[in-house]
CSV table of C-alpha atoms in Angstrom, one decimal:
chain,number,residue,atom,x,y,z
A,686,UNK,CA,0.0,0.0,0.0
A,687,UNK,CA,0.7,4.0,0.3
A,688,UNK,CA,1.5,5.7,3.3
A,689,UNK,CA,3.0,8.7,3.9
A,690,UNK,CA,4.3,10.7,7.1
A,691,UNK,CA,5.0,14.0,7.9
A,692,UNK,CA,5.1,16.1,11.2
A,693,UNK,CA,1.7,17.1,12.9
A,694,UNK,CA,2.8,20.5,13.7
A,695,UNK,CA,5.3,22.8,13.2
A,696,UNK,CA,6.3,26.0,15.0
A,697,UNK,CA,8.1,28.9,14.2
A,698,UNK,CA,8.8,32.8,14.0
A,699,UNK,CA,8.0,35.7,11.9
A,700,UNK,CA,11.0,35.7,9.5
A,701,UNK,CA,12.7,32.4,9.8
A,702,UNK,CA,12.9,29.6,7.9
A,703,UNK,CA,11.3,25.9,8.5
A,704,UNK,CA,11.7,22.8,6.7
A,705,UNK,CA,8.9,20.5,6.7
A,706,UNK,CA,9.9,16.6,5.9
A,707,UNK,CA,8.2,14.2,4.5
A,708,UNK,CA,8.4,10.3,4.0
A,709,UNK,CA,6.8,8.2,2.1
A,710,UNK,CA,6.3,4.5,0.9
A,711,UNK,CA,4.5,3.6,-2.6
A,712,UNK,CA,5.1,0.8,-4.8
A,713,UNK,CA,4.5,3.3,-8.1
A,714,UNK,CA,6.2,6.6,-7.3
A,715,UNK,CA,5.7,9.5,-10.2
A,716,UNK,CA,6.1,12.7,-8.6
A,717,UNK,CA,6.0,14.4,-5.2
A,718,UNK,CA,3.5,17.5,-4.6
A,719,UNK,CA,2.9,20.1,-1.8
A,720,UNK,CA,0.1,22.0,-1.0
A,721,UNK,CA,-1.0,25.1,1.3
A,722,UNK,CA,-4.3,24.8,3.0
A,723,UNK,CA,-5.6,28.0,5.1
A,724,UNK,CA,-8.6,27.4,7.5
A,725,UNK,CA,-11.9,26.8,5.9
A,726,UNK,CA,-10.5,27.2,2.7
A,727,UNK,CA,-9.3,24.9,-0.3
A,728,UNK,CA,-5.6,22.9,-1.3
A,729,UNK,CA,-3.5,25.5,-3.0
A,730,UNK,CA,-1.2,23.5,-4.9
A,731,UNK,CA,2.9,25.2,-4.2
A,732,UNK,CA,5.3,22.8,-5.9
A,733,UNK,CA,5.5,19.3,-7.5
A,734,UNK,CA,9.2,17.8,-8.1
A,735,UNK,CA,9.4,14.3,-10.2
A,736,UNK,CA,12.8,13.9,-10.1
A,737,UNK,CA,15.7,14.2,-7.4
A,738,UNK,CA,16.5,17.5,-6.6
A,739,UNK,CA,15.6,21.0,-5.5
A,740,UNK,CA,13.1,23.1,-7.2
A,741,UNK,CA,12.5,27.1,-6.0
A,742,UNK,CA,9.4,29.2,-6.6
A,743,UNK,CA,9.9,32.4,-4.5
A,744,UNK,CA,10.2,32.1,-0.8
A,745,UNK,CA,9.2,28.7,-1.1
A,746,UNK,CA,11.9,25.4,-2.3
A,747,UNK,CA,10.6,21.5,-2.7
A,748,UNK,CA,13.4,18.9,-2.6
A,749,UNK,CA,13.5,15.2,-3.3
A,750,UNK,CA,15.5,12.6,-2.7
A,751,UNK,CA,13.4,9.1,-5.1
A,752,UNK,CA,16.4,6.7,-3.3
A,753,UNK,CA,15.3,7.9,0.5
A,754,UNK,CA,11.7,8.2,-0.5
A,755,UNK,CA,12.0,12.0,1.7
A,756,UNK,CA,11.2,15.1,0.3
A,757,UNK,CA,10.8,18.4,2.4
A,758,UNK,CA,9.1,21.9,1.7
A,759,UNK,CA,11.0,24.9,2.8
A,760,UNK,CA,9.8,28.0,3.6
A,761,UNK,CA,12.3,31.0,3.9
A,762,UNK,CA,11.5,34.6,5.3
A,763,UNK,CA,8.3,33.4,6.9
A,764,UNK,CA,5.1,35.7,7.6
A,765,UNK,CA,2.2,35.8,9.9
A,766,UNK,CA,0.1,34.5,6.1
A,767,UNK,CA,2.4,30.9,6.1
A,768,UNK,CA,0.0,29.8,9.0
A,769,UNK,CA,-1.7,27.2,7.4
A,770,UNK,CA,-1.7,23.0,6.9
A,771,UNK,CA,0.9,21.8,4.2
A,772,UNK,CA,0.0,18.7,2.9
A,773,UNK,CA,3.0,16.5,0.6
A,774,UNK,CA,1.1,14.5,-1.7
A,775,UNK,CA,2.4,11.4,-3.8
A,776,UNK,CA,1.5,10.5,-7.1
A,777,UNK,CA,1.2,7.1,-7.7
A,778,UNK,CA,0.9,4.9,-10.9
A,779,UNK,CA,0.0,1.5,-9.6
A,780,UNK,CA,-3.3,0.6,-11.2
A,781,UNK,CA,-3.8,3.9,-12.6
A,782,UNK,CA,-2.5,7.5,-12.0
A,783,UNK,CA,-3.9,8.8,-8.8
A,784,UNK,CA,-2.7,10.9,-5.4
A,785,UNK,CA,-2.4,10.0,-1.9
A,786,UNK,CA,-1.9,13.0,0.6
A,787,UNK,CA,-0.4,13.0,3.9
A,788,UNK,CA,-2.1,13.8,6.7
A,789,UNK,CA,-0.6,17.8,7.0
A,790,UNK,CA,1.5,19.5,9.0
A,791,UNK,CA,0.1,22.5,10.6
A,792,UNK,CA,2.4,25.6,10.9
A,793,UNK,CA,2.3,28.3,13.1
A,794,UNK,CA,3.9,31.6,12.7
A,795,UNK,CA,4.7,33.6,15.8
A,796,UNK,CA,5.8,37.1,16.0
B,448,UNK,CA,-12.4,32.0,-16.1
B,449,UNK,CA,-13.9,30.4,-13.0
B,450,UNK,CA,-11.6,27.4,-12.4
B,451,UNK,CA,-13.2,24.7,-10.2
B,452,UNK,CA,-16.8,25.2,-9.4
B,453,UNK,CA,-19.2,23.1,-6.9
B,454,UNK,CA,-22.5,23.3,-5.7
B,455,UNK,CA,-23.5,23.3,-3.3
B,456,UNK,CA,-21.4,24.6,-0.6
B,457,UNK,CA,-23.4,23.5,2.1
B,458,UNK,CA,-25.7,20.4,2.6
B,459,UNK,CA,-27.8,19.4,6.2
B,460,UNK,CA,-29.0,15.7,5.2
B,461,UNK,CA,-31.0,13.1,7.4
B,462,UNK,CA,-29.6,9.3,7.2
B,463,UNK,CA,-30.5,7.7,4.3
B,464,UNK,CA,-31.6,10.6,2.1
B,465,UNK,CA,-29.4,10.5,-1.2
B,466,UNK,CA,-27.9,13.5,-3.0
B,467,UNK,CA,-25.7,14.5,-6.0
B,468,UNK,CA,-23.0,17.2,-5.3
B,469,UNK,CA,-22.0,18.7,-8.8
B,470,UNK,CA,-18.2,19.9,-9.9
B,471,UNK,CA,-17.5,21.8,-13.2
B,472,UNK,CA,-13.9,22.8,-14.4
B,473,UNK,CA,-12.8,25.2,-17.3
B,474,UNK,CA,-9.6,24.9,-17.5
B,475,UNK,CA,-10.2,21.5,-20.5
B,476,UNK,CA,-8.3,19.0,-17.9
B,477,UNK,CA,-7.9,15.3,-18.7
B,478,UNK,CA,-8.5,14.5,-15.1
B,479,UNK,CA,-11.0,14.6,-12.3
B,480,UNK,CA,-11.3,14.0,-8.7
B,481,UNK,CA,-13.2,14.1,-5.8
B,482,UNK,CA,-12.0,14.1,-2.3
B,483,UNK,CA,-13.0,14.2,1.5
B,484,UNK,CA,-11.5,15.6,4.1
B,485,UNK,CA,-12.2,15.4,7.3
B,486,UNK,CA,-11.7,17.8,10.6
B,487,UNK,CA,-8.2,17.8,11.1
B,488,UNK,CA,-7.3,14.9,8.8
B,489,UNK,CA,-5.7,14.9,5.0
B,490,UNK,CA,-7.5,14.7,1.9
B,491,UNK,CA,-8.6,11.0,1.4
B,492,UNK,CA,-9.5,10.2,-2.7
B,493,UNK,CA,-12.8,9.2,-3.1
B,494,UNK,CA,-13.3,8.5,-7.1
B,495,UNK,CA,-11.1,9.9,-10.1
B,496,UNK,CA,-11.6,10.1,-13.8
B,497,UNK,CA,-8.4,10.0,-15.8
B,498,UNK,CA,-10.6,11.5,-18.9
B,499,UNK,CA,-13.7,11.7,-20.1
B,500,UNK,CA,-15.8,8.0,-20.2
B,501,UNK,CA,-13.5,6.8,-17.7
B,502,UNK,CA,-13.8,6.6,-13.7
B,503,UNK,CA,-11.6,4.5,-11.2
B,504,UNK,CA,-12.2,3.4,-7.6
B,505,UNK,CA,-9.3,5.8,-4.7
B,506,UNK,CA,-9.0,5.3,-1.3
B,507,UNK,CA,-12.7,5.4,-0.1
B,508,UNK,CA,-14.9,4.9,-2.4
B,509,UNK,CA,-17.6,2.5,-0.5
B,510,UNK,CA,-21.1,4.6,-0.4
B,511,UNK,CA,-20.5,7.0,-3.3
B,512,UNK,CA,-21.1,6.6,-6.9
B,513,UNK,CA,-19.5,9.3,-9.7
B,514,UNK,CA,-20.8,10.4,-13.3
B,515,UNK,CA,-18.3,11.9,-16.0
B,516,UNK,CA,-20.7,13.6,-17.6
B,517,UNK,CA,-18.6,15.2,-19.9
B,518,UNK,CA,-15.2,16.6,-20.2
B,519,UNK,CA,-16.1,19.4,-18.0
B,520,UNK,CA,-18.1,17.7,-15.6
B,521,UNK,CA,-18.0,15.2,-13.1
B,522,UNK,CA,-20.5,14.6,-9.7
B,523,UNK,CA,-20.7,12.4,-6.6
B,524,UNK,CA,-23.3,11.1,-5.2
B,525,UNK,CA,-24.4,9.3,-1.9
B,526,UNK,CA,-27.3,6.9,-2.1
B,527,UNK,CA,-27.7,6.6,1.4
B,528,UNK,CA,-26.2,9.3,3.3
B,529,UNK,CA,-24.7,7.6,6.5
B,530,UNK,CA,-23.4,10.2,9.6
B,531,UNK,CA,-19.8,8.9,8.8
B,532,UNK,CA,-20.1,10.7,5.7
B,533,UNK,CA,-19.9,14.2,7.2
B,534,UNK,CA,-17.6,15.7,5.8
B,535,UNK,CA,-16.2,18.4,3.2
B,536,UNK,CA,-16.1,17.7,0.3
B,537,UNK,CA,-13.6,18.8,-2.6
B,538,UNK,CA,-13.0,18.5,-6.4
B,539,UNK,CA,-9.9,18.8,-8.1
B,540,UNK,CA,-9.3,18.7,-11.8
B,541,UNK,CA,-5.2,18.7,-13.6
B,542,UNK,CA,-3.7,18.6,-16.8
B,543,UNK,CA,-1.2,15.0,-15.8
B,544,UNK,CA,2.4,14.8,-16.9
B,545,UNK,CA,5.7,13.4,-15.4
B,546,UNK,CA,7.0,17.3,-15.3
B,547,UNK,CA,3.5,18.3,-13.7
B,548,UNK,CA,1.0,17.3,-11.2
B,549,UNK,CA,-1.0,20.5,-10.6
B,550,UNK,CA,-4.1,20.0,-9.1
B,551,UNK,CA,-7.1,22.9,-8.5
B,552,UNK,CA,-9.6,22.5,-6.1
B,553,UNK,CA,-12.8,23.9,-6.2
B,554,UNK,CA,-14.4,25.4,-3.0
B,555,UNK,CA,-15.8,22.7,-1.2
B,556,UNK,CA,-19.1,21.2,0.1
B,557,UNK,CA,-19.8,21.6,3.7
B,558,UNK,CA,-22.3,17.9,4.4
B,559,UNK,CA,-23.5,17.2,7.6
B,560,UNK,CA,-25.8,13.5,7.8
B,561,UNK,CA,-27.7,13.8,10.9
């Protein structure tokens, strides 16, 4: 089966950075995804790497590692708006394309 | 360009009573998807559509049923809405490739099964 872990919560200040890890296990890995969810609101999607490496948008980095099955989301210069739930996400090609998310890690911003 | 739409946003049902929650993208994706999530919890996949005439089984799928209508649209419905299917709703629809995964989600539905 799929399964994927990440922390539950996450705390940190105004201005900092945090890394948010995640593991996974999936007999069809295609790709790795992360996605911002503020309260009451829907899955933004933030970044999606497929192969090993790191990939930058902004303030925001994804990195992958396919041969440790860990990934992480890091978020530089942090604001009071990062508060949210980050969710990594797997895609997985066993019997047909689909995505599993993890359960979230909720981060909170401090000033 | 409206994205991901669904309707409606909130439902109050009584066990048993059946429903159809609707989801429209226009955006011309492939693929379809409809999730639950509930309080405090990840999204779980419920039923996706790789493309149009075609619909595959996720993660829960026991108690819903889905429709591709078209490319555009795709609904879920509960037969017999059970209490342990409170909770929100989302669709999602992408454009799949090995360099992309992107996935918009509309709003949500809000169910409660009393």
């Amino acid at each position: 089966g799929q399964s994927l872990e990440q922390p539950s919560e996450v705390t940190a200040v105004e201005g900092a950075i945090v890394q948010i890890n995640c593991t996974y296990q999936t007999s069809g890995f295609y790709g790795l995804s992360w996605y911002q969810q503020h309260d009451g609101g829907a899955p933004t999607f933030l970044s999606y790497n497929a192969l090993d490496g790191l990939e930058e948008t902004g303030r925001f980095s994804s990195f992958l590692s396919r041969s440790d099955s860990y990934g992480y989301l890091l978020l530089q210069e942090l604001q009071m708006k990062d508060s949210a739930s980050y969710f990594c996400a797997v895609r997985d090609e066993t019997g047909g394309f689909k995505t599993i998310f993890g359960a979230g890690t909720r981060l909170f911003v401090k000033a | 360009n409206a994205g991901v739409t669904q309707t409606p946003k909130f439902q109050v049902l009584k066990t048993g009573q059946s429903m159809t929650l609707q989801c429209a993208q226009d955006m011309n994706h492939n693929s379809m998807y409809w999730y639950r999530q509930d309080p405090g919890m990840g999204l779980r996949l419920i039923y996706y559509s790789a493309s149009e005439g075609t619909t595959d089984k996720g993660e829960v799928p026991n108690g819903y049923n889905v429709s591709r209508l078209n490319k555009r649209e795709f609904s879920l419905r509960l037969e017999s809405a059970a209490p342990s299917q409170t909770s929100v709703y989302f669709c999602a629809s992408s454009e799949q490739g090995r360099s992309t995964d992107t996935q918009y989600f509309g709003p949500g539905t809000r169910l409660t099964v009393l």
